[in-house]
Short mmCIF file of N, CA and C in Angstrom, two decimals:
data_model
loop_
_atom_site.label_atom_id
_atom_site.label_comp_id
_atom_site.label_asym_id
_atom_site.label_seq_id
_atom_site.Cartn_x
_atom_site.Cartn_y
_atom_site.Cartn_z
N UNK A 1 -15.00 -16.29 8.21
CA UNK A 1 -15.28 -14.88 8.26
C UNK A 1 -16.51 -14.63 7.40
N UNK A 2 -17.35 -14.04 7.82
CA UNK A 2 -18.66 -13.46 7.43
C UNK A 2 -18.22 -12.42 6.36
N UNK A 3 -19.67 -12.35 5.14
CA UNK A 3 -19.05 -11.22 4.55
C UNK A 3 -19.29 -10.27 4.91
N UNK A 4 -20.23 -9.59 6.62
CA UNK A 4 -20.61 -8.39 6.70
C UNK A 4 -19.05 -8.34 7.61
N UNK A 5 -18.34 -9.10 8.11
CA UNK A 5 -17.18 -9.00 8.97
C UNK A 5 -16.15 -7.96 8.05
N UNK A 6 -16.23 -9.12 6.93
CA UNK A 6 -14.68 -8.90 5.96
C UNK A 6 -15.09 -7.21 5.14
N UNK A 7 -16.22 -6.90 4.70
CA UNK A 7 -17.16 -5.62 4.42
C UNK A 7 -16.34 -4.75 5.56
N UNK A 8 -16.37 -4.74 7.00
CA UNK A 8 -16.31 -4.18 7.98
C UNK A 8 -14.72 -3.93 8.01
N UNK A 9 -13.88 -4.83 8.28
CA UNK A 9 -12.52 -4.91 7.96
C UNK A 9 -12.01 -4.07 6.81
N UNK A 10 -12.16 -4.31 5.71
CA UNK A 10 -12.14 -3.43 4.53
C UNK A 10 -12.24 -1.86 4.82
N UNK A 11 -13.45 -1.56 5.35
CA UNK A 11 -13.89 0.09 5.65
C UNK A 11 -13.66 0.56 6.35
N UNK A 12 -13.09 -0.06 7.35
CA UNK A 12 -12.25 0.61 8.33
C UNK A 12 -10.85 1.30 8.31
N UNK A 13 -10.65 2.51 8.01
CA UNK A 13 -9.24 3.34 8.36
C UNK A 13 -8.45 2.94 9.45
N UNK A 14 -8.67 2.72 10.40
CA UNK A 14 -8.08 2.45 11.71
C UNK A 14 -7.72 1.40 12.01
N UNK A 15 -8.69 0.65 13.25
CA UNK A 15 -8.72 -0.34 13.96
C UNK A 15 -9.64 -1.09 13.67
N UNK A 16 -9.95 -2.20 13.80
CA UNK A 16 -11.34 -3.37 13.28
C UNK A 16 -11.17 -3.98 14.57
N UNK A 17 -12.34 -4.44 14.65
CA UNK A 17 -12.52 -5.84 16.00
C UNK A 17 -13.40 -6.77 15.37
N UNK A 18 -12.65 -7.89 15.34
CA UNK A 18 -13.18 -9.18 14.99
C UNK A 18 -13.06 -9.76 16.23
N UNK A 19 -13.90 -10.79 15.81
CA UNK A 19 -14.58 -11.76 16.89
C UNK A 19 -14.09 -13.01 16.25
N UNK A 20 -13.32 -13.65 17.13
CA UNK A 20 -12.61 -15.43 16.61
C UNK A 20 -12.84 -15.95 18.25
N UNK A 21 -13.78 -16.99 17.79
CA UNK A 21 -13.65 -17.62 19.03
C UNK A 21 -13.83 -17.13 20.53
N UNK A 22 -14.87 -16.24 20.32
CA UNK A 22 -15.50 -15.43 21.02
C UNK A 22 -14.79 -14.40 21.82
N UNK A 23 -13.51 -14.23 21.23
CA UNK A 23 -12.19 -13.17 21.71
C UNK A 23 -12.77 -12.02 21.16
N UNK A 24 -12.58 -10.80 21.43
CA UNK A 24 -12.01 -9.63 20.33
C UNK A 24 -11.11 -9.15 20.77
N UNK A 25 -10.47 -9.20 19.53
CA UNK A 25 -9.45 -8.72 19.08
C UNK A 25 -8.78 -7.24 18.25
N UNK A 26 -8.20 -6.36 19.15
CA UNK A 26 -8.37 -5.40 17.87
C UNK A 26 -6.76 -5.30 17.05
N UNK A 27 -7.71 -5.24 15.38
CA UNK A 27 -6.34 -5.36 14.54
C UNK A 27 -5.84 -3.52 14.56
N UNK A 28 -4.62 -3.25 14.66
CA UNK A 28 -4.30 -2.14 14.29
C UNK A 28 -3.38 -1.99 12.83
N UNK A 29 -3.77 -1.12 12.31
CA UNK A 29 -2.94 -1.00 10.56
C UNK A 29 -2.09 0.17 10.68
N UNK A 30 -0.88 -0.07 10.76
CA UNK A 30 0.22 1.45 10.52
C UNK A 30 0.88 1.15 9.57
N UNK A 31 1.24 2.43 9.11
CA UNK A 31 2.28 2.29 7.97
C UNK A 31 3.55 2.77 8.24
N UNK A 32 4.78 2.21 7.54
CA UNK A 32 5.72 2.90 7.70
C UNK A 32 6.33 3.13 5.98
N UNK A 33 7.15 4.00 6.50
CA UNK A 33 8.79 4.45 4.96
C UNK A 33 9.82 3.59 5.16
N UNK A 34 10.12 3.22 4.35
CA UNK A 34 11.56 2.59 4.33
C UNK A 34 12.26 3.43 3.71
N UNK A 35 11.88 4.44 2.51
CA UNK A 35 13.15 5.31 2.14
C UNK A 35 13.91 6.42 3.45
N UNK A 36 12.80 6.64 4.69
CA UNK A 36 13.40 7.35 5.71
C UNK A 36 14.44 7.05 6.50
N UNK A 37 14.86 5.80 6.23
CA UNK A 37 15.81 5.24 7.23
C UNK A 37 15.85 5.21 8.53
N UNK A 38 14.84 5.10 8.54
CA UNK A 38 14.08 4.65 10.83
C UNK A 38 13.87 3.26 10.49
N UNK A 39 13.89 3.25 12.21
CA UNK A 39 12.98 1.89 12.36
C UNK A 39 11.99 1.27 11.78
N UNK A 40 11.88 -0.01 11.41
CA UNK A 40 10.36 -0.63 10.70
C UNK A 40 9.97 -1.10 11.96
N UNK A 41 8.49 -0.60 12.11
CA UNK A 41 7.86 -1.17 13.52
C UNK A 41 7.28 -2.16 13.67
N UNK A 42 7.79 -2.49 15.20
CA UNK A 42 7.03 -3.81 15.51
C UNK A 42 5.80 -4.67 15.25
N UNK A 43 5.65 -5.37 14.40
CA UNK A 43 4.57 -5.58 13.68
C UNK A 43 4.46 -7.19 14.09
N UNK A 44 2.85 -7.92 14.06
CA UNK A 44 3.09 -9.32 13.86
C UNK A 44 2.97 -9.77 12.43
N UNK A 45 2.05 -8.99 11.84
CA UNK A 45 2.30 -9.01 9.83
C UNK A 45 3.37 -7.73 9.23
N UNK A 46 3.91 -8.41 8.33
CA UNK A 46 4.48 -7.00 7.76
C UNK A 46 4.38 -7.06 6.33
N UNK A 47 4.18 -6.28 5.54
CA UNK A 47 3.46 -6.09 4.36
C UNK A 47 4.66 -5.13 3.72
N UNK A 48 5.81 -5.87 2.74
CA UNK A 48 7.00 -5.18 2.28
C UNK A 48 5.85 -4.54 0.77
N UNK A 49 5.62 -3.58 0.05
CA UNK A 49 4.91 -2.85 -0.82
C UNK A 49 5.44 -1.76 -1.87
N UNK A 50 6.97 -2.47 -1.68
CA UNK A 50 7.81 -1.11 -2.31
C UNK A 50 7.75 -1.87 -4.26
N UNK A 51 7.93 -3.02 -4.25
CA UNK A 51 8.30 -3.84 -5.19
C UNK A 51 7.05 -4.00 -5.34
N UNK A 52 5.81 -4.85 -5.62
CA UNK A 52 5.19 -5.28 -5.68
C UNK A 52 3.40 -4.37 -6.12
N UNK A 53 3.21 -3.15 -5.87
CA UNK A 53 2.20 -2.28 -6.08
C UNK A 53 2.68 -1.27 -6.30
N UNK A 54 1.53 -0.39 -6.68
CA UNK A 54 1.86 0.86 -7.32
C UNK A 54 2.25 1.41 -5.46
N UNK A 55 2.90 2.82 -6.50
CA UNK A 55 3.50 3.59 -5.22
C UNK A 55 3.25 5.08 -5.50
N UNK A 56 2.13 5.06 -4.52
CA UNK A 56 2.23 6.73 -4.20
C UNK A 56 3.23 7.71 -4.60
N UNK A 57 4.28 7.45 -3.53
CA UNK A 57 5.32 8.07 -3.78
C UNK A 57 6.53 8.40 -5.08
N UNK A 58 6.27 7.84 -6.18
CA UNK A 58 6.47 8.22 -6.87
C UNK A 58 5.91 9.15 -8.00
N UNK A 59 4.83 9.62 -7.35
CA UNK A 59 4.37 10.61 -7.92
C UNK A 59 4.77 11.77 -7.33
N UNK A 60 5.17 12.68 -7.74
CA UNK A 60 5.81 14.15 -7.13
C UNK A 60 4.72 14.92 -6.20
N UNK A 61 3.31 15.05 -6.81
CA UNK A 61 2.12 15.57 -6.12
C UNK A 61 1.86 14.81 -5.28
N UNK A 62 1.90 13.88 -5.02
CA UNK A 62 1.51 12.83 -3.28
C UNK A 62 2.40 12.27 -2.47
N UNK A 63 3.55 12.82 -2.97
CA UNK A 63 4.65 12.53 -1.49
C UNK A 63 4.22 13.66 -0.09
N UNK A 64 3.64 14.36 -0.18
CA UNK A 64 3.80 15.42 0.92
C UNK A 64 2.02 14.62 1.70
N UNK A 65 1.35 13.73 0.79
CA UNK A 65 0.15 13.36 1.11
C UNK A 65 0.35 12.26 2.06
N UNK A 66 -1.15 11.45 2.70
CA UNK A 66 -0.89 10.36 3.44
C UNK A 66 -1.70 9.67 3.01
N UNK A 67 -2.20 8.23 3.51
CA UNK A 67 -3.14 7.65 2.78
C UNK A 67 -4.50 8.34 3.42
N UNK A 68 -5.06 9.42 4.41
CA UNK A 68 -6.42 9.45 4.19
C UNK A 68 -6.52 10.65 3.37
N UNK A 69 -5.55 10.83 2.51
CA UNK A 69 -6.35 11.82 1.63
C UNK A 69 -6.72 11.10 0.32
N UNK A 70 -7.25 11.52 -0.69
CA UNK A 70 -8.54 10.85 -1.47
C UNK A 70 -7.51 10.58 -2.60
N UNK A 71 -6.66 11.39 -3.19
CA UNK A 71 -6.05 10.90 -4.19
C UNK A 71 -4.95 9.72 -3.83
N UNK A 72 -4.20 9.87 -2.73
CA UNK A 72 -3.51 8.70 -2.53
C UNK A 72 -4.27 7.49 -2.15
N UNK A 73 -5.51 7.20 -1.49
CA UNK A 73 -6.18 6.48 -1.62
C UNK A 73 -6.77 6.16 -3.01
N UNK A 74 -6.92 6.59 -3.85
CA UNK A 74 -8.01 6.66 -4.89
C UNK A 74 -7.15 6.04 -5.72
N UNK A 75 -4.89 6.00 -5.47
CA UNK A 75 -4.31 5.82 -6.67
C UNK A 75 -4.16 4.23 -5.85
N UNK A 76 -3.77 4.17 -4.31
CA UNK A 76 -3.82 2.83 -3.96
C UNK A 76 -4.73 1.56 -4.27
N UNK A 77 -6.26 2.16 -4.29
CA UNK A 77 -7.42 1.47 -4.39
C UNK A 77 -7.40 0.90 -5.93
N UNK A 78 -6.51 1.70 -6.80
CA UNK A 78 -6.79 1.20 -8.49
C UNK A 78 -5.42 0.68 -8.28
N UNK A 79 -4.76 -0.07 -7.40
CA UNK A 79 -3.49 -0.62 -7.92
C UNK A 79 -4.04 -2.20 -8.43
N UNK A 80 -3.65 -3.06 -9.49
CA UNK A 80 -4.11 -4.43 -9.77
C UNK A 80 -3.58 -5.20 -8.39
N UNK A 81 -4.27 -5.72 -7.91
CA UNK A 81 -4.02 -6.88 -6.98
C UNK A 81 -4.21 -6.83 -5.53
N UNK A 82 -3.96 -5.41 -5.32
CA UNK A 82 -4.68 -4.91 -3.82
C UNK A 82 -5.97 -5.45 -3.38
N UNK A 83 -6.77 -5.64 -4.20
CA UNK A 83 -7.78 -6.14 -3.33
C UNK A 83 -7.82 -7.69 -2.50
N UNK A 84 -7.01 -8.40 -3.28
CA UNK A 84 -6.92 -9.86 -3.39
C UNK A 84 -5.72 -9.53 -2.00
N UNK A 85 -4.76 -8.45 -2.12
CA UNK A 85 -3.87 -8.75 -0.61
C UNK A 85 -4.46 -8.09 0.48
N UNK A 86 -5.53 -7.72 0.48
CA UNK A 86 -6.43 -7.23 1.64
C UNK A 86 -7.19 -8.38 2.32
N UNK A 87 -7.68 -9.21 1.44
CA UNK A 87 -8.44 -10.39 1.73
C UNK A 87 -7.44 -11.16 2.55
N UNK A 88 -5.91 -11.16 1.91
CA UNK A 88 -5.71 -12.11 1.91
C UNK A 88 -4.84 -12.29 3.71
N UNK A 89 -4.38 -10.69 3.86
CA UNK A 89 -4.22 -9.94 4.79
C UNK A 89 -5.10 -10.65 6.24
N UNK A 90 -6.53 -10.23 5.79
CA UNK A 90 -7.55 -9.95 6.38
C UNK A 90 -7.62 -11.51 7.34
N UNK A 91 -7.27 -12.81 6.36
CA UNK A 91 -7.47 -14.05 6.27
C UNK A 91 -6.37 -14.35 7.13
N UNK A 92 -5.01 -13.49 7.08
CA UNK A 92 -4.46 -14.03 7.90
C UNK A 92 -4.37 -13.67 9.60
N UNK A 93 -5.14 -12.40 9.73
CA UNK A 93 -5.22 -11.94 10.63
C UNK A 93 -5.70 -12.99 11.33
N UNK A 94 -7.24 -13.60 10.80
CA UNK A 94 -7.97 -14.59 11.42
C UNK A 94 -7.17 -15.89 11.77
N UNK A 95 -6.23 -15.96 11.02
CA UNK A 95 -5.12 -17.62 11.03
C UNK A 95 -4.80 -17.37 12.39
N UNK A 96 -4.17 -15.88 12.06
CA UNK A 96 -3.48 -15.77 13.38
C UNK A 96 -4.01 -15.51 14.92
N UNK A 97 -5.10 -15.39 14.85
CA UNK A 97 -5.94 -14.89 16.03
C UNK A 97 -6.21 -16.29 16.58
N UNK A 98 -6.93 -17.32 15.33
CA UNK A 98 -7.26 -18.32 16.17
C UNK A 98 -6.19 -19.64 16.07
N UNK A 99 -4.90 -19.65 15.72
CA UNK A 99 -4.23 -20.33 15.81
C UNK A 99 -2.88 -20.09 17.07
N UNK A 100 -2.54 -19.05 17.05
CA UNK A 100 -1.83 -18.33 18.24
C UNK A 100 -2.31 -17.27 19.37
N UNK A 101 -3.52 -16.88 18.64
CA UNK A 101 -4.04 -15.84 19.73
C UNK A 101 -3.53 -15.54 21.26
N UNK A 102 -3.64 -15.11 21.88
CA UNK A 102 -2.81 -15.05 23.43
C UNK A 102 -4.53 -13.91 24.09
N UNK A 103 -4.80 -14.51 24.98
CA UNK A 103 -6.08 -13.67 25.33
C UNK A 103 -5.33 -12.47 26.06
N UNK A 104 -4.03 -12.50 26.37
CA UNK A 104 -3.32 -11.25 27.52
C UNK A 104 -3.10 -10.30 26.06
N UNK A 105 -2.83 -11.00 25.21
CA UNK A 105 -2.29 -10.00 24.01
C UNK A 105 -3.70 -9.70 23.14
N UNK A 106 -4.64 -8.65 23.24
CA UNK A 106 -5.52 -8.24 22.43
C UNK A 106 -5.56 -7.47 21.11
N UNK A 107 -4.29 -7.37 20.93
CA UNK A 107 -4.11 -6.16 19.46
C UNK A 107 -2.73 -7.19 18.47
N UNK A 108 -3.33 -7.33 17.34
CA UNK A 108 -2.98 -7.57 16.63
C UNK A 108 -1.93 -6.36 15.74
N UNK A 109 -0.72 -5.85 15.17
CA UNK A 109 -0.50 -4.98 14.07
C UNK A 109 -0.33 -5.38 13.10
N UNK A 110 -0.55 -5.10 12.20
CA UNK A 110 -0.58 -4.97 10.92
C UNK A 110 0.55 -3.85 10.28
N UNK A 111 1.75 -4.12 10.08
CA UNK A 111 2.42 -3.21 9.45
C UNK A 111 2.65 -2.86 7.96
N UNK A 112 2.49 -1.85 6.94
CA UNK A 112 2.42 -2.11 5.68
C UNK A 112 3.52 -0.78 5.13
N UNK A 113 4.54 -1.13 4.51
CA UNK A 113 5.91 -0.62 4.35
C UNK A 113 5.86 -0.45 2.74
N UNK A 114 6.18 1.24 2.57
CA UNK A 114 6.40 1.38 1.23
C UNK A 114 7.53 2.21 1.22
N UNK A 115 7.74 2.98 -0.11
CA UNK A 115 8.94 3.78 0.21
C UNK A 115 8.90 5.57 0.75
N UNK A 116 7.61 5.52 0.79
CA UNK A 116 7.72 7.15 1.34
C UNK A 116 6.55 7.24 2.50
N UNK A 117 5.85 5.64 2.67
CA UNK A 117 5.18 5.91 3.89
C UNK A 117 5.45 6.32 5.54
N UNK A 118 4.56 6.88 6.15
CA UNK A 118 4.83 7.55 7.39
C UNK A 118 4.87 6.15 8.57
#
């Protein structure tokens, strides 16, 4: 992975398309709650985040928030270690694209589970 790729991946809110092996592929990133008691969605990564990083949701002022607003982003972005599981995320997307890829299957998800995400 290039660093203008992994740059690209990173800044993206949405969807990314990488290129493995002359496929693209698009990754999609949703989040879900586990304190809601629904379904955790179908995901091929799943990213458990309740234990392990800071949590939004325990702040009283950003439960009613989502991640594109600036403070819940701004408190995610200063959690220690997030950056290193974005990469590392990012790295596996690529494992997985060019080690199992399926050319009928073009979308990758990315699921990332905390306790008050949507």
């Amino acid at each position: 992975m290039t660093n203008r790729q992994l740059d690209r991946a990173l800044s993206c809110p949405d969807a990314v398309v990488l290129e493995a092996d002359d496929r693209l592929v698009q990754v999609q990133v949703v989040s879900c709650g586990y304190g809601h008691g629904g379904p955790v969605p179908e995901a091929d990564i799943l990213l458990d985040l309740r234990r392990s990083y800071r949590n939004p949701h325990s702040n009283p002022r950003m439960r009613e928030l989502t991640g594109f607003d600036a403070p819940v982003a701004e408190h995610v972005d200063a959690t220690p270690g997030i950056g290193s599981l974005v990469r590392h995320t990012v790295a596996a997307v690529l494992d997985l694209v060019a080690e199992v890829g399926d050319p009928q299957r073009p979308l990758i998800r990315v699921a990332a589970g905390c306790t008050g995400g949507l």
